[in-house]
Amino acid sequence: MKLAICEDNPSHYEIIHTILQKYPPGFFEITHFTSGDEFLRAIAENGCSYSIVLTDIDLGSDTVNGISLAEKINHISPDTQIIFISQYLQYATAVYETEHAYFIHKQQVEKYLPLALRAACQKLEKLHTRYLYFSGNSRNYQVLCSDILYLERNLRQTTIYTRTGTYTTKEKLTVLTERMKPDFCLCHNSFAVNLHAVRTYSHKGIILSDNTEIPVSRSYYQQFKDAFAFMMLASHREVP
């Protein structure tokens, strides 16, 4: 998950970074910006691809602060979750001019940053559609995502396995999975699973709630682990 930190104070950045290092390796892909101007230049060139942005409010600039930064993010990437971290409590009211997930006083960052990240992950999860829409056999379908256990691609056909039956479509596995993220993840070139249906997993494979065994390939294993950890964090469950 891509996460940006906008913090001009090196010691404060190190405290935040140390907390983030407690999460599973690779869980967060962290980019550090030392000023609001630097962040704005980056998203002007490449767009805002960050799921979460942690930002100080006082960034040492008269032109760009954390609140104006958040307003810009709200405009160009409304799904991005913003967490304010400031040592000045007088900003606590001003942040409500923006859409954000959390406000943390810097003196309490170790206590509240994990809670803020969980809240941000939960909001990201709710943003994604609950239904999968697709066509197959000259018909259009609407299937509740939570009813889908896994998907399998064979030749030019994708089979969707649900708790009550199966559907087939010519739509690509990668395209269908992308529409159902973050609840679904590729675990193999030919398979994608509902992370909420996973009972257990190892390098040897994945066992679903109905005891179906799904293969997991070496090239997809870390991606699957990261996605599963994200789901558990958002669901208030312990990350293994």
mmCIF file of C-alpha atoms in Angstrom:
data_model
loop_
_atom_site.group_PDB
_atom_site.id
_atom_site.type_symbol
_atom_site.label_atom_id
_atom_site.label_comp_id
_atom_site.label_asym_id
_atom_site.label_seq_id
_atom_site.Cartn_x
_atom_site.Cartn_y
_atom_site.Cartn_z
ATOM 1 C CA MET A 1 0.000 0.000 0.000
ATOM 2 C CA LYS A 2 1.461 3.358 -1.013
ATOM 3 C CA LEU A 3 1.825 5.778 1.885
ATOM 4 C CA ALA A 4 3.281 9.294 1.837
ATOM 5 C CA ILE A 5 4.715 11.140 4.824
ATOM 6 C CA CYS A 6 4.929 14.941 4.637
ATOM 7 C CA GLU A 7 7.140 15.960 7.551
ATOM 8 C CA ASP A 8 9.897 18.567 7.605
ATOM 9 C CA ASN A 9 11.291 17.621 11.027
ATOM 10 C CA PRO A 10 13.774 14.687 10.742
ATOM 11 C CA SER A 11 13.305 13.499 14.329
ATOM 12 C CA HIS A 12 9.503 13.497 14.028
ATOM 13 C CA TYR A 13 9.777 11.616 10.732
ATOM 14 C CA GLU A 14 11.942 8.948 12.380
ATOM 15 C CA ILE A 15 9.358 8.425 15.128
ATOM 16 C CA ILE A 16 6.601 7.919 12.547
ATOM 17 C CA HIS A 17 8.786 5.694 10.381
ATOM 18 C CA THR A 18 9.708 3.512 13.373
ATOM 19 C CA ILE A 19 6.025 2.924 14.142
ATOM 20 C CA LEU A 20 5.339 1.960 10.521
ATOM 21 C CA GLN A 21 8.219 -0.529 10.585
ATOM 22 C CA LYS A 22 6.258 -2.598 13.116
ATOM 23 C CA TYR A 23 3.879 -3.644 10.344
ATOM 24 C CA PRO A 24 4.687 -6.663 8.133
ATOM 25 C CA PRO A 25 7.575 -6.093 5.678
ATOM 26 C CA GLY A 26 6.313 -4.540 2.477
ATOM 27 C CA PHE A 27 2.933 -3.659 3.979
ATOM 28 C CA PHE A 28 3.562 0.045 3.394
ATOM 29 C CA GLU A 29 5.482 1.462 0.428
ATOM 30 C CA ILE A 30 6.667 4.676 2.069
ATOM 31 C CA THR A 31 7.680 7.915 0.352
ATOM 32 C CA HIS A 32 8.983 10.794 2.468
ATOM 33 C CA PHE A 33 8.481 14.432 1.479
ATOM 34 C CA THR A 34 10.181 17.175 3.479
ATOM 35 C CA SER A 35 7.898 19.963 2.268
ATOM 36 C CA GLY A 36 4.433 20.535 0.901
ATOM 37 C CA ASP A 37 5.909 22.022 -2.264
ATOM 38 C CA GLU A 38 7.890 18.838 -2.910
ATOM 39 C CA PHE A 39 4.754 16.729 -2.515
ATOM 40 C CA LEU A 40 2.716 18.983 -4.818
ATOM 41 C CA ARG A 41 5.401 18.822 -7.511
ATOM 42 C CA ALA A 42 5.429 15.029 -7.290
ATOM 43 C CA ILE A 43 1.667 14.619 -7.663
ATOM 44 C CA ALA A 44 1.570 17.235 -10.433
ATOM 45 C CA GLU A 45 4.012 15.095 -12.418
ATOM 46 C CA ASN A 46 2.807 11.606 -11.507
ATOM 47 C CA GLY A 47 -0.680 11.988 -10.030
ATOM 48 C CA CYS A 48 -1.622 11.042 -6.474
ATOM 49 C CA SER A 49 -1.321 7.266 -6.237
ATOM 50 C CA TYR A 50 -1.111 7.181 -2.437
ATOM 51 C CA SER A 51 -3.746 5.326 -0.440
ATOM 52 C CA ILE A 52 -2.800 7.164 2.759
ATOM 53 C CA VAL A 53 -1.026 10.482 3.375
ATOM 54 C CA LEU A 54 0.368 11.376 6.804
ATOM 55 C CA THR A 55 1.051 15.082 7.000
ATOM 56 C CA ASP A 56 2.207 17.641 9.510
ATOM 57 C CA ILE A 57 0.224 20.879 9.360
ATOM 58 C CA ASP A 58 3.083 23.331 9.855
ATOM 59 C CA LEU A 59 5.470 22.381 7.039
ATOM 60 C CA GLY A 60 7.770 25.379 7.401
ATOM 61 C CA SER A 61 6.271 27.281 4.475
ATOM 62 C CA ASP A 62 4.111 30.390 4.225
ATOM 63 C CA THR A 63 2.483 29.157 1.006
ATOM 64 C CA VAL A 64 1.754 25.465 1.642
ATOM 65 C CA ASN A 65 0.650 23.849 4.892
ATOM 66 C CA GLY A 66 -0.905 20.495 5.677
ATOM 67 C CA ILE A 67 -4.456 21.800 5.400
ATOM 68 C CA SER A 68 -3.982 23.356 1.953
ATOM 69 C CA LEU A 69 -2.189 20.151 0.959
ATOM 70 C CA ALA A 70 -5.189 18.106 2.086
ATOM 71 C CA GLU A 71 -7.564 20.338 0.122
ATOM 72 C CA LYS A 72 -5.526 19.642 -3.019
ATOM 73 C CA ILE A 73 -5.536 15.892 -2.343
ATOM 74 C CA ASN A 74 -9.303 15.944 -1.698
ATOM 75 C CA HIS A 75 -9.767 17.524 -5.119
ATOM 76 C CA ILE A 76 -7.545 15.306 -7.262
ATOM 77 C CA SER A 77 -7.704 12.021 -5.302
ATOM 78 C CA PRO A 78 -10.798 11.962 -3.060
ATOM 79 C CA ASP A 79 -10.270 8.326 -2.041
ATOM 80 C CA THR A 80 -6.856 9.070 -0.509
ATOM 81 C CA GLN A 81 -7.058 8.939 3.286
ATOM 82 C CA ILE A 82 -5.394 11.845 5.105
ATOM 83 C CA ILE A 83 -4.056 11.653 8.649
ATOM 84 C CA PHE A 84 -2.954 14.931 10.223
ATOM 85 C CA ILE A 85 -0.123 14.816 12.776
ATOM 86 C CA SER A 86 0.612 18.099 14.532
ATOM 87 C CA GLN A 87 2.098 19.368 17.771
ATOM 88 C CA TYR A 88 -0.289 22.349 17.728
ATOM 89 C CA LEU A 89 -3.756 21.620 19.071
ATOM 90 C CA GLN A 90 -5.108 24.927 17.752
ATOM 91 C CA TYR A 91 -5.232 23.272 14.311
ATOM 92 C CA ALA A 92 -7.670 20.613 15.543
ATOM 93 C CA THR A 93 -10.685 22.663 14.418
ATOM 94 C CA ALA A 94 -9.215 23.903 11.130
ATOM 95 C CA VAL A 95 -8.667 20.361 9.826
ATOM 96 C CA TYR A 96 -12.441 19.955 9.511
ATOM 97 C CA GLU A 97 -12.303 22.210 6.472
ATOM 98 C CA THR A 98 -11.016 19.078 4.717
ATOM 99 C CA GLU A 99 -11.992 15.436 4.338
ATOM 100 C CA HIS A 100 -9.618 13.456 6.539
ATOM 101 C CA ALA A 101 -9.467 10.229 8.529
ATOM 102 C CA TYR A 102 -7.784 11.347 11.765
ATOM 103 C CA PHE A 103 -6.032 14.139 13.679
ATOM 104 C CA ILE A 104 -3.188 13.148 16.023
ATOM 105 C CA HIS A 105 -1.308 15.288 18.505
ATOM 106 C CA LYS A 106 2.403 14.551 18.051
ATOM 107 C CA GLN A 107 2.867 13.820 21.746
ATOM 108 C CA GLN A 108 0.431 10.913 21.358
ATOM 109 C CA VAL A 109 1.524 9.612 17.962
ATOM 110 C CA GLU A 110 2.742 6.234 19.251
ATOM 111 C CA LYS A 111 -0.652 5.551 20.817
ATOM 112 C CA TYR A 112 -2.924 6.903 18.118
ATOM 113 C CA LEU A 113 -1.149 6.316 14.798
ATOM 114 C CA PRO A 114 -2.043 2.579 14.728
ATOM 115 C CA LEU A 115 -5.686 3.508 15.435
ATOM 116 C CA ALA A 116 -5.619 6.158 12.723
ATOM 117 C CA LEU A 117 -4.163 3.722 10.188
ATOM 118 C CA ARG A 118 -6.841 1.193 11.046
ATOM 119 C CA ALA A 119 -9.556 3.824 10.557
ATOM 120 C CA ALA A 120 -8.042 4.827 7.206
ATOM 121 C CA CYS A 121 -7.922 1.202 6.055
ATOM 122 C CA GLN A 122 -11.546 0.698 7.043
ATOM 123 C CA LYS A 123 -12.595 3.745 5.035
ATOM 124 C CA LEU A 124 -10.648 2.490 2.021
ATOM 125 C CA GLU A 125 -12.359 -0.866 2.314
ATOM 126 C CA LYS A 126 -15.839 0.706 2.386
ATOM 127 C CA LEU A 127 -15.098 2.768 -0.716
ATOM 128 C CA HIS A 128 -14.996 -0.297 -2.914
ATOM 129 C CA THR A 129 -18.137 -1.632 -4.546
ATOM 130 C CA ARG A 130 -20.053 -4.465 -2.884
ATOM 131 C CA TYR A 131 -21.241 -6.022 -6.125
ATOM 132 C CA LEU A 132 -19.442 -7.470 -9.119
ATOM 133 C CA TYR A 133 -21.107 -6.703 -12.436
ATOM 134 C CA PHE A 134 -20.191 -8.828 -15.453
ATOM 135 C CA SER A 135 -21.641 -10.445 -18.565
ATOM 136 C CA GLY A 136 -21.640 -14.069 -19.653
ATOM 137 C CA ASN A 137 -23.643 -16.322 -21.940
ATOM 138 C CA SER A 138 -25.452 -13.293 -23.401
ATOM 139 C CA ARG A 139 -26.686 -12.234 -19.960
ATOM 140 C CA ASN A 140 -25.721 -9.539 -17.459
ATOM 141 C CA TYR A 141 -25.069 -10.494 -13.842
ATOM 142 C CA GLN A 142 -24.864 -8.741 -10.481
ATOM 143 C CA VAL A 143 -23.236 -10.871 -7.766
ATOM 144 C CA LEU A 144 -22.586 -9.910 -4.159
ATOM 145 C CA CYS A 145 -18.803 -9.843 -3.738
ATOM 146 C CA SER A 146 -18.998 -11.411 -0.284
ATOM 147 C CA ASP A 147 -20.679 -14.475 -1.833
ATOM 148 C CA ILE A 148 -17.748 -15.096 -4.181
ATOM 149 C CA LEU A 149 -15.112 -17.527 -2.887
ATOM 150 C CA TYR A 150 -12.616 -17.479 -5.737
ATOM 151 C CA LEU A 151 -12.147 -17.046 -9.482
ATOM 152 C CA GLU A 152 -10.291 -19.272 -11.929
ATOM 153 C CA ARG A 153 -9.042 -18.452 -15.422
ATOM 154 C CA ASN A 154 -8.825 -21.315 -17.922
ATOM 155 C CA LEU A 155 -7.905 -20.548 -21.528
ATOM 156 C CA ARG A 156 -10.163 -17.594 -22.444
ATOM 157 C CA GLN A 157 -12.821 -18.125 -19.811
ATOM 158 C CA THR A 158 -13.070 -17.064 -16.165
ATOM 159 C CA THR A 159 -15.181 -19.125 -13.765
ATOM 160 C CA ILE A 160 -16.575 -17.345 -10.713
ATOM 161 C CA TYR A 161 -17.194 -19.712 -7.794
ATOM 162 C CA THR A 162 -19.763 -18.476 -5.258
ATOM 163 C CA ARG A 163 -21.251 -20.031 -2.133
ATOM 164 C CA THR A 164 -24.318 -21.109 -4.122
ATOM 165 C CA GLY A 165 -23.080 -21.807 -7.645
ATOM 166 C CA THR A 166 -20.782 -20.815 -10.508
ATOM 167 C CA TYR A 167 -20.782 -18.278 -13.342
ATOM 168 C CA THR A 168 -18.625 -17.998 -16.436
ATOM 169 C CA THR A 169 -17.490 -14.926 -18.319
ATOM 170 C CA LYS A 170 -14.951 -14.005 -20.963
ATOM 171 C CA GLU A 171 -13.747 -11.060 -18.888
ATOM 172 C CA LYS A 172 -10.126 -11.366 -17.801
ATOM 173 C CA LEU A 173 -9.236 -12.508 -14.294
ATOM 174 C CA THR A 174 -7.018 -9.475 -13.713
ATOM 175 C CA VAL A 175 -9.783 -7.055 -14.714
ATOM 176 C CA LEU A 176 -12.390 -8.683 -12.460
ATOM 177 C CA THR A 177 -9.990 -8.841 -9.513
ATOM 178 C CA GLU A 178 -9.038 -5.187 -9.891
ATOM 179 C CA ARG A 179 -12.709 -4.209 -9.596
ATOM 180 C CA MET A 180 -13.042 -6.067 -6.294
ATOM 181 C CA LYS A 181 -9.904 -4.872 -4.524
ATOM 182 C CA PRO A 182 -8.972 -4.766 -1.679
ATOM 183 C CA ASP A 183 -11.163 -7.764 -0.741
ATOM 184 C CA PHE A 184 -9.835 -9.934 -3.577
ATOM 185 C CA CYS A 185 -6.273 -10.687 -4.594
ATOM 186 C CA LEU A 186 -4.468 -12.656 -7.280
ATOM 187 C CA CYS A 187 -2.570 -15.593 -5.796
ATOM 188 C CA HIS A 188 -1.617 -17.282 -9.077
ATOM 189 C CA ASN A 189 -1.716 -16.487 -12.787
ATOM 190 C CA SER A 190 -4.980 -18.442 -12.971
ATOM 191 C CA PHE A 191 -6.550 -17.826 -9.541
ATOM 192 C CA ALA A 192 -7.861 -14.977 -7.389
ATOM 193 C CA VAL A 193 -9.369 -15.397 -3.922
ATOM 194 C CA ASN A 194 -11.770 -13.601 -1.609
ATOM 195 C CA LEU A 195 -9.467 -12.703 1.297
ATOM 196 C CA HIS A 196 -12.377 -12.877 3.749
ATOM 197 C CA ALA A 197 -12.934 -16.521 2.738
ATOM 198 C CA VAL A 198 -9.362 -17.599 3.532
ATOM 199 C CA ARG A 199 -9.145 -20.016 6.465
ATOM 200 C CA THR A 200 -5.388 -20.593 6.378
ATOM 201 C CA TYR A 201 -2.456 -20.366 3.989
ATOM 202 C CA SER A 202 1.188 -21.276 3.508
ATOM 203 C CA HIS A 203 3.679 -21.441 0.656
ATOM 204 C CA LYS A 204 1.985 -24.703 -0.342
ATOM 205 C CA GLY A 205 -1.433 -23.179 -0.948
ATOM 206 C CA ILE A 206 -4.578 -21.533 0.414
ATOM 207 C CA ILE A 207 -7.490 -23.261 2.151
ATOM 208 C CA LEU A 208 -10.834 -21.489 1.958
ATOM 209 C CA SER A 209 -13.741 -21.562 4.406
ATOM 210 C CA ASP A 210 -15.431 -24.361 2.433
ATOM 211 C CA ASN A 211 -12.142 -26.381 2.477
ATOM 212 C CA THR A 212 -11.406 -25.699 -1.189
ATOM 213 C CA GLU A 213 -7.644 -25.701 -1.784
ATOM 214 C CA ILE A 214 -6.271 -22.978 -4.063
ATOM 215 C CA PRO A 215 -2.683 -22.894 -5.373
ATOM 216 C CA VAL A 216 -0.441 -19.929 -4.595
ATOM 217 C CA SER A 217 2.582 -19.293 -6.792
ATOM 218 C CA ARG A 218 5.938 -18.043 -5.579
ATOM 219 C CA SER A 219 5.681 -14.856 -7.650
ATOM 220 C CA TYR A 220 2.314 -13.923 -6.077
ATOM 221 C CA TYR A 221 2.915 -15.101 -2.499
ATOM 222 C CA GLN A 222 4.218 -11.807 -1.042
ATOM 223 C CA GLN A 223 1.507 -9.805 -2.805
ATOM 224 C CA PHE A 224 -1.103 -12.148 -1.344
ATOM 225 C CA LYS A 225 0.388 -11.894 2.173
ATOM 226 C CA ASP A 226 0.373 -8.085 2.031
ATOM 227 C CA ALA A 227 -3.237 -7.970 0.838
ATOM 228 C CA PHE A 228 -4.299 -10.432 3.535
ATOM 229 C CA ALA A 229 -2.556 -8.346 6.221
ATOM 230 C CA PHE A 230 -4.358 -5.214 4.962
ATOM 231 C CA MET A 231 -7.706 -6.988 5.185
ATOM 232 C CA MET A 232 -7.014 -8.199 8.732
ATOM 233 C CA LEU A 233 -5.940 -4.738 9.854
ATOM 234 C CA ALA A 234 -9.128 -3.202 8.466
ATOM 235 C CA SER A 235 -11.208 -5.941 10.101
ATOM 236 C CA HIS A 236 -9.762 -5.422 13.611
ATOM 237 C CA ARG A 237 -8.088 -8.835 13.473
ATOM 238 C CA GLU A 238 -4.486 -9.508 14.449
ATOM 239 C CA VAL A 239 -1.937 -9.444 11.641
ATOM 240 C CA PRO A 240 0.115 -12.679 11.786
#
